[in-house]
Amino acid sequence: MTTLISPLSSHNSGRERTVAEQDAVSHLIQSSAKAGEKADPISIANLYVSLRSKPLAILTGPAHSGKSETIQGFAQTLTGGDAIRCQMMNGHPWWAETSGDVCFFVEAQTRFNSAKLLAVMEEAWQPENAKRVFVACLTHISPAELIGYFTDVAFQLRHNRIMRLPHVHLVQPVPFPRNLLLIGTMDTSRVDWSDEDLLSQTTIIQWRETEKRLAVEPDQIISGLGESEFLGSLVRNEAAACRKLHHILGNEQQALRPFLEVVRLLSEQKIRIPGSVTGETLIYLANSWTKGGIGLFDRDTSN
């Protein structure tokens, strides 16, 4: 059975850091679930691991399934409720479809979102904010925002620089802050998964709609807990992922057997997996454990 981790008590000083990080992740996931109307624990754990692996993410699923609410709860908990560091923006002005000038309102909303995202990036760049998480979320995006804010931004991130956003062109390239997470929600069950630029820096998460909610008591929620642990434990490259997996798994090669079996089966069907997929899978697996080696999906390493 797949379970989320739960806080443990520490009996010696040598485990304090691991337990503190485990508590932080546990509270973060549970309080994020509390904010969602139909929060699924595994989907929230997947969101957390995905954002450790890549800076961009898109949640897809039916409307009113709790996507935006969960992201807001996730961001508020991670940032301690700091409104400046948690920006929720309307991705597309769907209401303008009934107006007489749809193009005007779409352009106005796009310019506003780009200006706001640049402002968030500028704040995240400040030296005093280096260890603080910033979250920008575009809700209910359309294919136009998918291309402009995610595919195009992901392409630029592959070249380690940002030169443009929709309706905004910078004079000189700027780096994308490591402590900034850009998330979008899309009320659809299908996204073009063949876009190599998009998938290079973005995780597409199909939101699992469920009525079940985690049982969380109010006094279990600790705002702002887990921020430094989150940034300090990010694994974003294959070499670091391999080192972490080797440290956690040691010589237990059978732990990677399901992944290797999938690769073998596809190879038998003459389906070639790009090398980037293997690397991204290892990065995702490495981020599925805390820095101290506690599993986010299951406390039992073998599971």
GROMACS .gro file of N, CA and C in nm, residues 96-259:
model
  492
   96ALA      N    1  -1.439   3.711  -2.087
   96ALA     CA    2  -1.441   3.809  -2.195
   96ALA      C    3  -1.505   3.755  -2.323
   97GLU      N    4  -1.533   3.624  -2.326
   97GLU     CA    5  -1.592   3.567  -2.446
   97GLU      C    6  -1.729   3.626  -2.477
   98THR      N    7  -1.795   3.677  -2.375
   98THR     CA    8  -1.928   3.736  -2.396
   98THR      C    9  -1.921   3.887  -2.418
   99SER      N   10  -1.800   3.942  -2.419
   99SER     CA   11  -1.785   4.086  -2.439
   99SER      C   12  -1.774   4.118  -2.588
  100GLY      N   13  -1.769   4.246  -2.617
  100GLY     CA   14  -1.762   4.287  -2.757
  100GLY      C   15  -1.620   4.300  -2.810
  101ASP      N   16  -1.519   4.284  -2.722
  101ASP     CA   17  -1.380   4.301  -2.766
  101ASP      C   18  -1.292   4.199  -2.693
  102VAL      N   19  -1.303   4.075  -2.735
  102VAL     CA   20  -1.230   3.967  -2.669
  102VAL      C   21  -1.079   3.989  -2.676
  103CYS      N   22  -1.029   4.026  -2.795
  103CYS     CA   23  -0.885   4.042  -2.815
  103CYS      C   24  -0.825   4.146  -2.720
  104PHE      N   25  -0.897   4.254  -2.697
  104PHE     CA   26  -0.848   4.360  -2.608
  104PHE      C   27  -0.828   4.308  -2.467
  105PHE      N   28  -0.928   4.237  -2.415
  105PHE     CA   29  -0.920   4.188  -2.277
  105PHE      C   30  -0.816   4.077  -2.263
  106VAL      N   31  -0.801   3.992  -2.366
  106VAL     CA   32  -0.699   3.887  -2.361
  106VAL      C   33  -0.560   3.948  -2.358
  107GLU      N   34  -0.538   4.049  -2.442
  107GLU     CA   35  -0.407   4.115  -2.444
  107GLU      C   36  -0.380   4.187  -2.312
  108ALA      N   37  -0.481   4.252  -2.258
  108ALA     CA   38  -0.463   4.323  -2.131
  108ALA      C   39  -0.428   4.226  -2.019
  109GLN      N   40  -0.498   4.112  -2.014
  109GLN     CA   41  -0.470   4.013  -1.910
  109GLN      C   42  -0.329   3.955  -1.926
  110THR      N   43  -0.290   3.931  -2.050
  110THR     CA   44  -0.157   3.875  -2.077
  110THR      C   45  -0.047   3.972  -2.036
  111ARG      N   46  -0.063   4.099  -2.072
  111ARG     CA   47   0.036   4.200  -2.032
  111ARG      C   48   0.046   4.211  -1.880
  112PHE      N   49  -0.069   4.206  -1.813
  112PHE     CA   50  -0.070   4.213  -1.667
  112PHE      C   51   0.004   4.094  -1.607
  113ASN      N   52  -0.025   3.974  -1.658
  113ASN     CA   53   0.040   3.854  -1.604
  113ASN      C   54   0.190   3.855  -1.627
  114SER      N   55   0.234   3.899  -1.745
  114SER     CA   56   0.377   3.904  -1.774
  114SER      C   57   0.448   4.004  -1.683
  115ALA      N   58   0.386   4.120  -1.663
  115ALA     CA   59   0.444   4.221  -1.575
  115ALA      C   60   0.453   4.170  -1.432
  116LYS      N   61   0.349   4.100  -1.389
  116LYS     CA   62   0.348   4.048  -1.251
  116LYS      C   63   0.451   3.938  -1.234
  117LEU      N   64   0.464   3.852  -1.335
  117LEU     CA   65   0.563   3.744  -1.327
  117LEU      C   66   0.704   3.801  -1.324
  118LEU      N   67   0.730   3.905  -1.401
  118LEU     CA   68   0.862   3.969  -1.397
  118LEU      C   69   0.889   4.030  -1.260
  119ALA      N   70   0.786   4.086  -1.197
  119ALA     CA   71   0.802   4.144  -1.064
  119ALA      C   72   0.835   4.036  -0.961
  120VAL      N   73   0.770   3.921  -0.975
  120VAL     CA   74   0.799   3.809  -0.884
  120VAL      C   75   0.942   3.761  -0.906
  121MET      N   76   0.985   3.751  -1.032
  121MET     CA   77   1.121   3.709  -1.062
  121MET      C   78   1.221   3.806  -1.002
  122GLU      N   79   1.194   3.935  -1.013
  122GLU     CA   80   1.285   4.036  -0.958
  122GLU      C   81   1.298   4.022  -0.807
  123GLU      N   82   1.187   3.998  -0.738
  123GLU     CA   83   1.192   3.978  -0.593
  123GLU      C   84   1.271   3.852  -0.558
  124ALA      N   85   1.247   3.745  -0.635
  124ALA     CA   86   1.316   3.617  -0.607
  124ALA      C   87   1.467   3.629  -0.630
  125TRP      N   88   1.510   3.719  -0.718
  125TRP     CA   89   1.653   3.738  -0.745
  125TRP      C   90   1.726   3.805  -0.630
  126GLN      N   91   1.655   3.880  -0.546
  126GLN     CA   92   1.720   3.957  -0.440
  126GLN      C   93   1.800   3.865  -0.347
  127PRO      N   94   1.923   3.902  -0.312
  127PRO     CA   95   2.008   3.817  -0.228
  127PRO      C   96   1.941   3.776  -0.096
  128GLU      N   97   1.866   3.868  -0.037
  128GLU     CA   98   1.802   3.837   0.091
  128GLU      C   99   1.690   3.734   0.077
  129ASN      N  100   1.645   3.709  -0.048
  129ASN     CA  101   1.537   3.612  -0.071
  129ASN      C  102   1.586   3.479  -0.127
  130ALA      N  103   1.717   3.460  -0.130
  130ALA     CA  104   1.774   3.340  -0.193
  130ALA      C  105   1.723   3.210  -0.131
  131LYS      N  106   1.691   3.212  -0.001
  131LYS     CA  107   1.645   3.091   0.067
  131LYS      C  108   1.494   3.092   0.091
  132ARG      N  109   1.424   3.176   0.016
  132ARG     CA  110   1.279   3.184   0.026
  132ARG      C  111   1.215   3.135  -0.104
  133VAL      N  112   1.104   3.064  -0.091
  133VAL     CA  113   1.034   3.011  -0.208
  133VAL      C  114   0.934   3.113  -0.261
  134PHE      N  115   0.929   3.128  -0.392
  134PHE     CA  116   0.830   3.212  -0.458
  134PHE      C  117   0.747   3.124  -0.552
  135VAL      N  118   0.617   3.145  -0.552
  135VAL     CA  119   0.527   3.065  -0.635
  135VAL      C  120   0.439   3.158  -0.718
  136ALA      N  121   0.438   3.136  -0.849
  136ALA     CA  122   0.348   3.209  -0.939
  136ALA      C  123   0.258   3.106  -1.006
  137CYS      N  124   0.128   3.126  -0.995
  137CYS     CA  125   0.032   3.029  -1.050
  137CYS      C  126  -0.064   3.098  -1.147
  138LEU      N  127  -0.072   3.046  -1.268
  138LEU     CA  128  -0.168   3.093  -1.368
  138LEU      C  129  -0.282   2.992  -1.375
  139THR      N  130  -0.399   3.033  -1.332
  139THR     CA  131  -0.512   2.939  -1.325
  139THR      C  132  -0.595   2.942  -1.452
  140HIS      N  133  -0.653   2.827  -1.485
  140HIS     CA  134  -0.747   2.813  -1.598
  140HIS      C  135  -0.687   2.865  -1.728
  141ILE      N  136  -0.564   2.822  -1.760
  141ILE     CA  137  -0.498   2.871  -1.879
  141ILE      C  138  -0.558   2.808  -2.005
  142SER      N  139  -0.539   2.876  -2.116
  142SER     CA  140  -0.581   2.827  -2.247
  142SER      C  141  -0.457   2.777  -2.322
  143PRO      N  142  -0.471   2.718  -2.440
  143PRO     CA  143  -0.354   2.676  -2.519
  143PRO      C  144  -0.256   2.791  -2.545
  144ALA      N  145  -0.308   2.914  -2.556
  144ALA     CA  146  -0.220   3.029  -2.580
  144ALA      C  147  -0.124   3.051  -2.463
  145GLU      N  148  -0.176   3.045  -2.339
  145GLU     CA  149  -0.090   3.060  -2.221
  145GLU      C  150   0.001   2.939  -2.204
  146LEU      N  151  -0.047   2.823  -2.243
  146LEU     CA  152   0.037   2.703  -2.236
  146LEU      C  153   0.163   2.722  -2.319
  147ILE      N  154   0.147   2.777  -2.439
  147ILE     CA  155   0.262   2.800  -2.527
  147ILE      C  156   0.347   2.917  -2.477
  148GLY      N  157   0.282   3.029  -2.443
  148GLY     CA  158   0.356   3.150  -2.409
  148GLY      C  159   0.429   3.145  -2.276
  149TYR      N  160   0.365   3.089  -2.173
  149TYR     CA  161   0.424   3.090  -2.039
  149TYR      C  162   0.493   2.959  -2.001
  150PHE      N  163   0.470   2.854  -2.077
  150PHE     CA  164   0.531   2.727  -2.039
  150PHE      C  165   0.621   2.670  -2.149
  151THR      N  166   0.567   2.647  -2.269
  151THR     CA  167   0.652   2.593  -2.375
  151THR      C  168   0.767   2.688  -2.407
  152ASP      N  169   0.736   2.816  -2.425
  152ASP     CA  170   0.839   2.913  -2.462
  152ASP      C  171   0.936   2.937  -2.346
  153VAL      N  172   0.884   2.945  -2.225
  153VAL     CA  173   0.972   2.964  -2.109
  153VAL      C  174   1.060   2.841  -2.090
  154ALA      N  175   1.004   2.721  -2.109
  154ALA     CA  176   1.082   2.598  -2.096
  154ALA      C  177   1.194   2.594  -2.198
  155PHE      N  178   1.165   2.637  -2.322
  155PHE     CA  179   1.268   2.644  -2.426
  155PHE      C  180   1.382   2.736  -2.383
  156GLN      N  181   1.348   2.850  -2.326
  156GLN     CA  182   1.450   2.945  -2.282
  156GLN      C  183   1.530   2.890  -2.164
  157LEU      N  184   1.462   2.816  -2.077
  157LEU     CA  185   1.533   2.757  -1.962
  157LEU      C  186   1.634   2.652  -2.007
  158ARG      N  187   1.608   2.587  -2.120
  158ARG     CA  188   1.705   2.491  -2.173
  158ARG      C  189   1.834   2.560  -2.212
  159HIS      N  190   1.824   2.690  -2.237
  159HIS     CA  191   1.942   2.770  -2.272
  159HIS      C  192   1.984   2.860  -2.156
  160ASN      N  193   1.928   2.831  -2.038
  160ASN     CA  194   1.969   2.899  -1.913
  160ASN      C  195   1.951   3.050  -1.915
  161ARG      N  196   1.845   3.098  -1.983
  161ARG     CA  197   1.821   3.241  -1.981
  161ARG      C  198   1.676   3.270  -2.020
  162ILE      N  199   1.627   3.384  -1.973
  162ILE     CA  200   1.494   3.430  -2.010
  162ILE      C  201   1.509   3.563  -2.085
  163MET      N  202   1.459   3.564  -2.207
  163MET     CA  203   1.467   3.685  -2.290
  163MET      C  204   1.331   3.748  -2.314
  164ARG      N  205   1.225   3.668  -2.300
  164ARG     CA  206   1.093   3.720  -2.334
  164ARG      C  207   0.984   3.645  -2.258
  165LEU      N  208   0.874   3.715  -2.240
  165LEU     CA  209   0.748   3.660  -2.193
  165LEU      C  210   0.642   3.714  -2.289
  166PRO      N  211   0.522   3.660  -2.287
  166PRO     CA  212   0.419   3.711  -2.379
  166PRO      C  213   0.403   3.863  -2.369
  167HIS      N  214   0.420   3.932  -2.483
  167HIS     CA  215   0.408   4.078  -2.496
  167HIS      C  216   0.520   4.153  -2.424
  168VAL      N  217   0.625   4.084  -2.381
  168VAL     CA  218   0.736   4.150  -2.313
  168VAL      C  219   0.867   4.096  -2.369
  169HIS      N  220   0.954   4.185  -2.414
  169HIS     CA  221   1.087   4.148  -2.462
  169HIS      C  222   1.191   4.224  -2.380
  170LEU      N  223   1.282   4.151  -2.319
  170LEU     CA  224   1.382   4.211  -2.232
  170LEU      C  225   1.501   4.262  -2.313
  171VAL      N  226   1.567   4.364  -2.262
  171VAL     CA  227   1.683   4.422  -2.329
  171VAL      C  228   1.800   4.325  -2.325
  172GLN      N  229   1.816   4.254  -2.213
  172GLN     CA  230   1.921   4.156  -2.199
  172GLN      C  231   1.868   4.034  -2.123
  173PRO      N  232   1.926   3.917  -2.148
  173PRO     CA  233   1.875   3.795  -2.084
  173PRO      C  234   1.896   3.797  -1.933
  174VAL      N  235   1.805   3.732  -1.863
  174VAL     CA  236   1.815   3.722  -1.717
  174VAL      C  237   1.798   3.576  -1.678
  175PRO      N  238   1.856   3.536  -1.566
  175PRO     CA  239   1.840   3.397  -1.522
  175PRO      C  240   1.702   3.375  -1.460
  176PHE      N  241   1.655   3.253  -1.469
  176PHE     CA  242   1.529   3.217  -1.403
  176PHE      C  243   1.564   3.177  -1.260
  177PRO      N  244   1.506   3.244  -1.159
  177PRO     CA  245   1.544   3.216  -1.020
  177PRO      C  246   1.521   3.070  -0.982
  178ARG      N  247   1.618   3.013  -0.915
  178ARG     CA  248   1.607   2.874  -0.872
  178ARG      C  249   1.499   2.855  -0.767
  179ASN      N  250   1.467   2.962  -0.696
  179ASN     CA  251   1.368   2.954  -0.588
  179ASN      C  252   1.228   2.994  -0.634
  180LEU      N  253   1.206   3.001  -0.767
  180LEU     CA  254   1.075   3.035  -0.821
  180LEU      C  255   1.011   2.913  -0.885
  181LEU      N  256   0.885   2.888  -0.851
  181LEU     CA  257   0.807   2.779  -0.910
  181LEU      C  258   0.694   2.840  -0.990
  182LEU      N  259   0.681   2.800  -1.117
  182LEU     CA  260   0.575   2.849  -1.204
  182LEU      C  261   0.479   2.735  -1.230
  183ILE      N  262   0.353   2.753  -1.189
  183ILE     CA  263   0.253   2.646  -1.198
  183ILE      C  264   0.132   2.696  -1.275
  184GLY      N  265   0.074   2.611  -1.355
  184GLY     CA  266  -0.048   2.645  -1.427
  184GLY      C  267  -0.154   2.539  -1.405
  185THR      N  268  -0.280   2.577  -1.416
  185THR     CA  269  -0.388   2.478  -1.411
  185THR      C  270  -0.465   2.488  -1.543
  186MET      N  271  -0.509   2.373  -1.591
  186MET     CA  272  -0.578   2.366  -1.720
  186MET      C  273  -0.698   2.274  -1.705
  187ASP      N  274  -0.816   2.325  -1.739
  187ASP     CA  275  -0.938   2.246  -1.725
  187ASP      C  276  -0.958   2.157  -1.847
  188THR      N  277  -0.869   2.060  -1.859
  188THR     CA  278  -0.874   1.965  -1.969
  188THR      C  279  -0.805   1.836  -1.926
  189SER      N  280  -0.838   1.728  -1.989
  189SER     CA  281  -0.774   1.600  -1.956
  189SER      C  282  -0.665   1.565  -2.055
  190ARG      N  283  -0.640   1.652  -2.152
  190ARG     CA  284  -0.543   1.620  -2.255
  190ARG      C  285  -0.454   1.740  -2.286
  191VAL      N  286  -0.321   1.715  -2.290
  191VAL     CA  287  -0.223   1.815  -2.328
  191VAL      C  288  -0.130   1.750  -2.430
  192ASP      N  289  -0.075   1.828  -2.520
  192ASP     CA  290   0.016   1.773  -2.621
  192ASP      C  291   0.145   1.728  -2.554
  193TRP      N  292   0.155   1.600  -2.528
  193TRP     CA  293   0.270   1.545  -2.456
  193TRP      C  294   0.393   1.532  -2.545
  194SER      N  295   0.380   1.553  -2.677
  194SER     CA  296   0.492   1.533  -2.769
  194SER      C  297   0.582   1.655  -2.778
  195ASP      N  298   0.550   1.761  -2.708
  195ASP     CA  299   0.627   1.885  -2.714
  195ASP      C  300   0.754   1.871  -2.631
  196GLU      N  301   0.866   1.854  -2.699
  196GLU     CA  302   0.993   1.829  -2.631
  196GLU      C  303   1.037   1.948  -2.546
  197ASP      N  304   1.017   2.070  -2.598
  197ASP     CA  305   1.055   2.189  -2.522
  197ASP      C  306   0.974   2.198  -2.393
  198LEU      N  307   0.843   2.179  -2.403
  198LEU     CA  308   0.757   2.188  -2.285
  198LEU      C  309   0.800   2.087  -2.179
  199LEU      N  310   0.816   1.962  -2.220
  199LEU     CA  311   0.843   1.855  -2.123
  199LEU      C  312   0.984   1.859  -2.067
  200SER      N  313   1.073   1.935  -2.130
  200SER     CA  314   1.211   1.940  -2.081
  200SER      C  315   1.220   2.008  -1.944
  201GLN      N  316   1.127   2.101  -1.916
  201GLN     CA  317   1.132   2.175  -1.789
  201GLN      C  318   0.999   2.174  -1.715
  202THR      N  319   0.900   2.104  -1.770
  202THR     CA  320   0.765   2.108  -1.714
  202THR      C  321   0.712   1.969  -1.687
  203THR      N  322   0.650   1.952  -1.573
  203THR     CA  323   0.583   1.825  -1.542
  203THR      C  324   0.434   1.843  -1.563
  204ILE      N  325   0.375   1.756  -1.644
  204ILE     CA  326   0.230   1.758  -1.665
  204ILE      C  327   0.168   1.659  -1.567
  205ILE      N  328   0.081   1.708  -1.480
  205ILE     CA  329   0.021   1.624  -1.377
  205ILE      C  330  -0.129   1.614  -1.401
  206GLN      N  331  -0.176   1.494  -1.426
  206GLN     CA  332  -0.320   1.474  -1.442
  206GLN      C  333  -0.380   1.464  -1.302
  207TRP      N  334  -0.458   1.566  -1.265
  207TRP     CA  335  -0.511   1.575  -1.130
  207TRP      C  336  -0.617   1.469  -1.106
  208ARG      N  337  -0.599   1.394  -1.002
  208ARG     CA  338  -0.692   1.287  -0.968
  208ARG      C  339  -0.804   1.342  -0.882
  209GLU      N  340  -0.924   1.342  -0.938
  209GLU     CA  341  -1.040   1.393  -0.865
  209GLU      C  342  -1.090   1.287  -0.768
  210THR      N  343  -1.105   1.325  -0.643
  210THR     CA  344  -1.154   1.232  -0.543
  210THR      C  345  -1.223   1.310  -0.432
  211GLU      N  346  -1.320   1.246  -0.371
  211GLU     CA  347  -1.391   1.312  -0.261
  211GLU      C  348  -1.319   1.293  -0.128
  212LYS      N  349  -1.224   1.200  -0.126
  212LYS     CA  350  -1.154   1.169  -0.001
  212LYS      C  351  -1.055   1.279   0.034
  213ARG      N  352  -1.055   1.320   0.161
  213ARG     CA  353  -0.962   1.420   0.209
  213ARG      C  354  -0.882   1.364   0.325
  214LEU      N  355  -0.759   1.414   0.339
  214LEU     CA  356  -0.677   1.371   0.451
  214LEU      C  357  -0.737   1.422   0.582
  215ALA      N  358  -0.728   1.341   0.684
  215ALA     CA  359  -0.775   1.382   0.815
  215ALA      C  360  -0.665   1.463   0.883
  216VAL      N  361  -0.681   1.592   0.890
  216VAL     CA  362  -0.580   1.680   0.947
  216VAL      C  363  -0.642   1.767   1.055
  217GLU      N  364  -0.584   1.763   1.172
  217GLU     CA  365  -0.631   1.847   1.280
  217GLU      C  366  -0.569   1.986   1.267
  218PRO      N  367  -0.643   2.090   1.305
  218PRO     CA  368  -0.592   2.227   1.291
  218PRO      C  369  -0.457   2.249   1.357
  219ASP      N  370  -0.433   2.186   1.472
  219ASP     CA  371  -0.307   2.211   1.541
  219ASP      C  372  -0.190   2.137   1.477
  220GLN      N  373  -0.218   2.056   1.373
  220GLN     CA  374  -0.110   1.990   1.302
  220GLN      C  375  -0.050   2.078   1.194
  221ILE      N  376  -0.120   2.185   1.155
  221ILE     CA  377  -0.074   2.269   1.046
  221ILE      C  378   0.025   2.373   1.099
  222ILE      N  379   0.144   2.374   1.040
  222ILE     CA  380   0.246   2.469   1.079
  222ILE      C  381   0.284   2.549   0.956
  223SER      N  382   0.239   2.674   0.947
  223SER     CA  383   0.264   2.756   0.829
  223SER      C  384   0.413   2.784   0.813
  224GLY      N  385   0.459   2.779   0.689
  224GLY     CA  386   0.596   2.814   0.658
  224GLY      C  387   0.697   2.705   0.685
  225LEU      N  388   0.654   2.591   0.739
  225LEU     CA  389   0.746   2.485   0.771
  225LEU      C  390   0.787   2.410   0.645
  226GLY      N  391   0.914   2.394   0.622
  226GLY     CA  392   0.960   2.316   0.509
  226GLY      C  393   1.022   2.397   0.397
  227GLU      N  394   1.023   2.530   0.409
  227GLU     CA  395   1.074   2.614   0.300
  227GLU      C  396   1.223   2.593   0.275
  228SER      N  397   1.304   2.605   0.377
  228SER     CA  398   1.448   2.589   0.359
  228SER      C  399   1.483   2.445   0.324
  229GLU      N  400   1.407   2.349   0.382
  229GLU     CA  401   1.430   2.209   0.350
  229GLU      C  402   1.402   2.182   0.204
  230PHE      N  403   1.296   2.244   0.151
  230PHE     CA  404   1.259   2.225   0.011
  230PHE      C  405   1.371   2.272  -0.081
  231LEU      N  406   1.418   2.395  -0.063
  231LEU     CA  407   1.521   2.450  -0.150
  231LEU      C  408   1.655   2.379  -0.132
  232GLY      N  409   1.682   2.337  -0.009
  232GLY     CA  410   1.810   2.272   0.017
  232GLY      C  411   1.819   2.130  -0.032
  233SER      N  412   1.706   2.071  -0.070
  233SER     CA  413   1.707   1.930  -0.110
  233SER      C  414   1.670   1.909  -0.257
  234LEU      N  415   1.662   2.019  -0.335
  234LEU     CA  416   1.627   2.004  -0.476
  234LEU      C  417   1.735   1.926  -0.550
  235VAL      N  418   1.691   1.833  -0.634
  235VAL     CA  419   1.782   1.761  -0.724
  235VAL      C  420   1.735   1.791  -0.866
  236ARG      N  421   1.819   1.860  -0.943
  236ARG     CA  422   1.778   1.906  -1.075
  236ARG      C  423   1.869   1.855  -1.187
  237ASN      N  424   1.969   1.770  -1.156
  237ASN     CA  425   2.053   1.716  -1.264
  237ASN      C  426   2.080   1.568  -1.239
  238GLU      N  427   2.112   1.498  -1.347
  238GLU     CA  428   2.124   1.352  -1.342
  238GLU      C  429   2.238   1.305  -1.253
  239ALA      N  430   2.351   1.377  -1.256
  239ALA     CA  431   2.466   1.335  -1.174
  239ALA      C  432   2.431   1.339  -1.026
  240ALA      N  433   2.367   1.447  -0.983
  240ALA     CA  434   2.326   1.458  -0.842
  240ALA      C  435   2.223   1.352  -0.807
  241ALA      N  436   2.134   1.321  -0.902
  241ALA     CA  437   2.032   1.219  -0.878
  241ALA      C  438   2.096   1.083  -0.857
  242CYS      N  439   2.195   1.051  -0.940
  242CYS     CA  440   2.262   0.921  -0.927
  242CYS      C  441   2.335   0.910  -0.793
  243ARG      N  442   2.398   1.020  -0.751
  243ARG     CA  443   2.468   1.018  -0.622
  243ARG      C  444   2.371   0.995  -0.507
  244LYS      N  445   2.256   1.063  -0.513
  244LYS     CA  446   2.158   1.050  -0.405
  244LYS      C  447   2.098   0.910  -0.403
  245LEU      N  448   2.063   0.858  -0.520
  245LEU     CA  449   2.006   0.723  -0.527
  245LEU      C  450   2.106   0.618  -0.479
  246HIS      N  451   2.233   0.637  -0.515
  246HIS     CA  452   2.335   0.542  -0.470
  246HIS      C  453   2.350   0.547  -0.319
  247HIS      N  454   2.342   0.669  -0.263
  247HIS     CA  455   2.355   0.684  -0.118
  247HIS      C  456   2.237   0.618  -0.046
  248ILE      N  457   2.117   0.633  -0.101
  248ILE     CA  458   1.998   0.579  -0.034
  248ILE      C  459   1.982   0.430  -0.058
  249LEU      N  460   2.002   0.388  -0.184
  249LEU     CA  461   1.975   0.248  -0.219
  249LEU      C  462   2.096   0.158  -0.203
  250GLY      N  463   2.217   0.218  -0.206
  250GLY     CA  464   2.336   0.135  -0.196
  250GLY      C  465   2.346   0.039  -0.313
  251ASN      N  466   2.363  -0.087  -0.282
  251ASN     CA  467   2.375  -0.189  -0.386
  251ASN      C  468   2.243  -0.259  -0.415
  252GLU      N  469   2.133  -0.203  -0.366
  252GLU     CA  470   2.002  -0.264  -0.389
  252GLU      C  471   1.951  -0.229  -0.530
  253GLN      N  472   2.014  -0.291  -0.630
  253GLN     CA  473   1.979  -0.260  -0.768
  253GLN      C  474   1.835  -0.299  -0.802
  254GLN      N  475   1.781  -0.395  -0.725
  254GLN     CA  476   1.644  -0.437  -0.754
  254GLN      C  477   1.543  -0.325  -0.730
  255ALA      N  478   1.584  -0.221  -0.660
  255ALA     CA  479   1.493  -0.109  -0.635
  255ALA      C  480   1.454  -0.039  -0.766
  256LEU      N  481   1.543  -0.045  -0.865
  256LEU     CA  482   1.515   0.018  -0.994
  256LEU      C  483   1.459  -0.082  -1.095
  257ARG      N  484   1.428  -0.202  -1.050
  257ARG     CA  485   1.382  -0.306  -1.142
  257ARG      C  486   1.255  -0.268  -1.219
  258PRO      N  487   1.152  -0.208  -1.156
  258PRO     CA  488   1.032  -0.171  -1.233
  258PRO      C  489   1.064  -0.078  -1.350
  259PHE      N  490   1.149   0.022  -1.325
  259PHE     CA  491   1.185   0.116  -1.431
  259PHE      C  492   1.261   0.045  -1.543
   0.00000   0.00000   0.00000
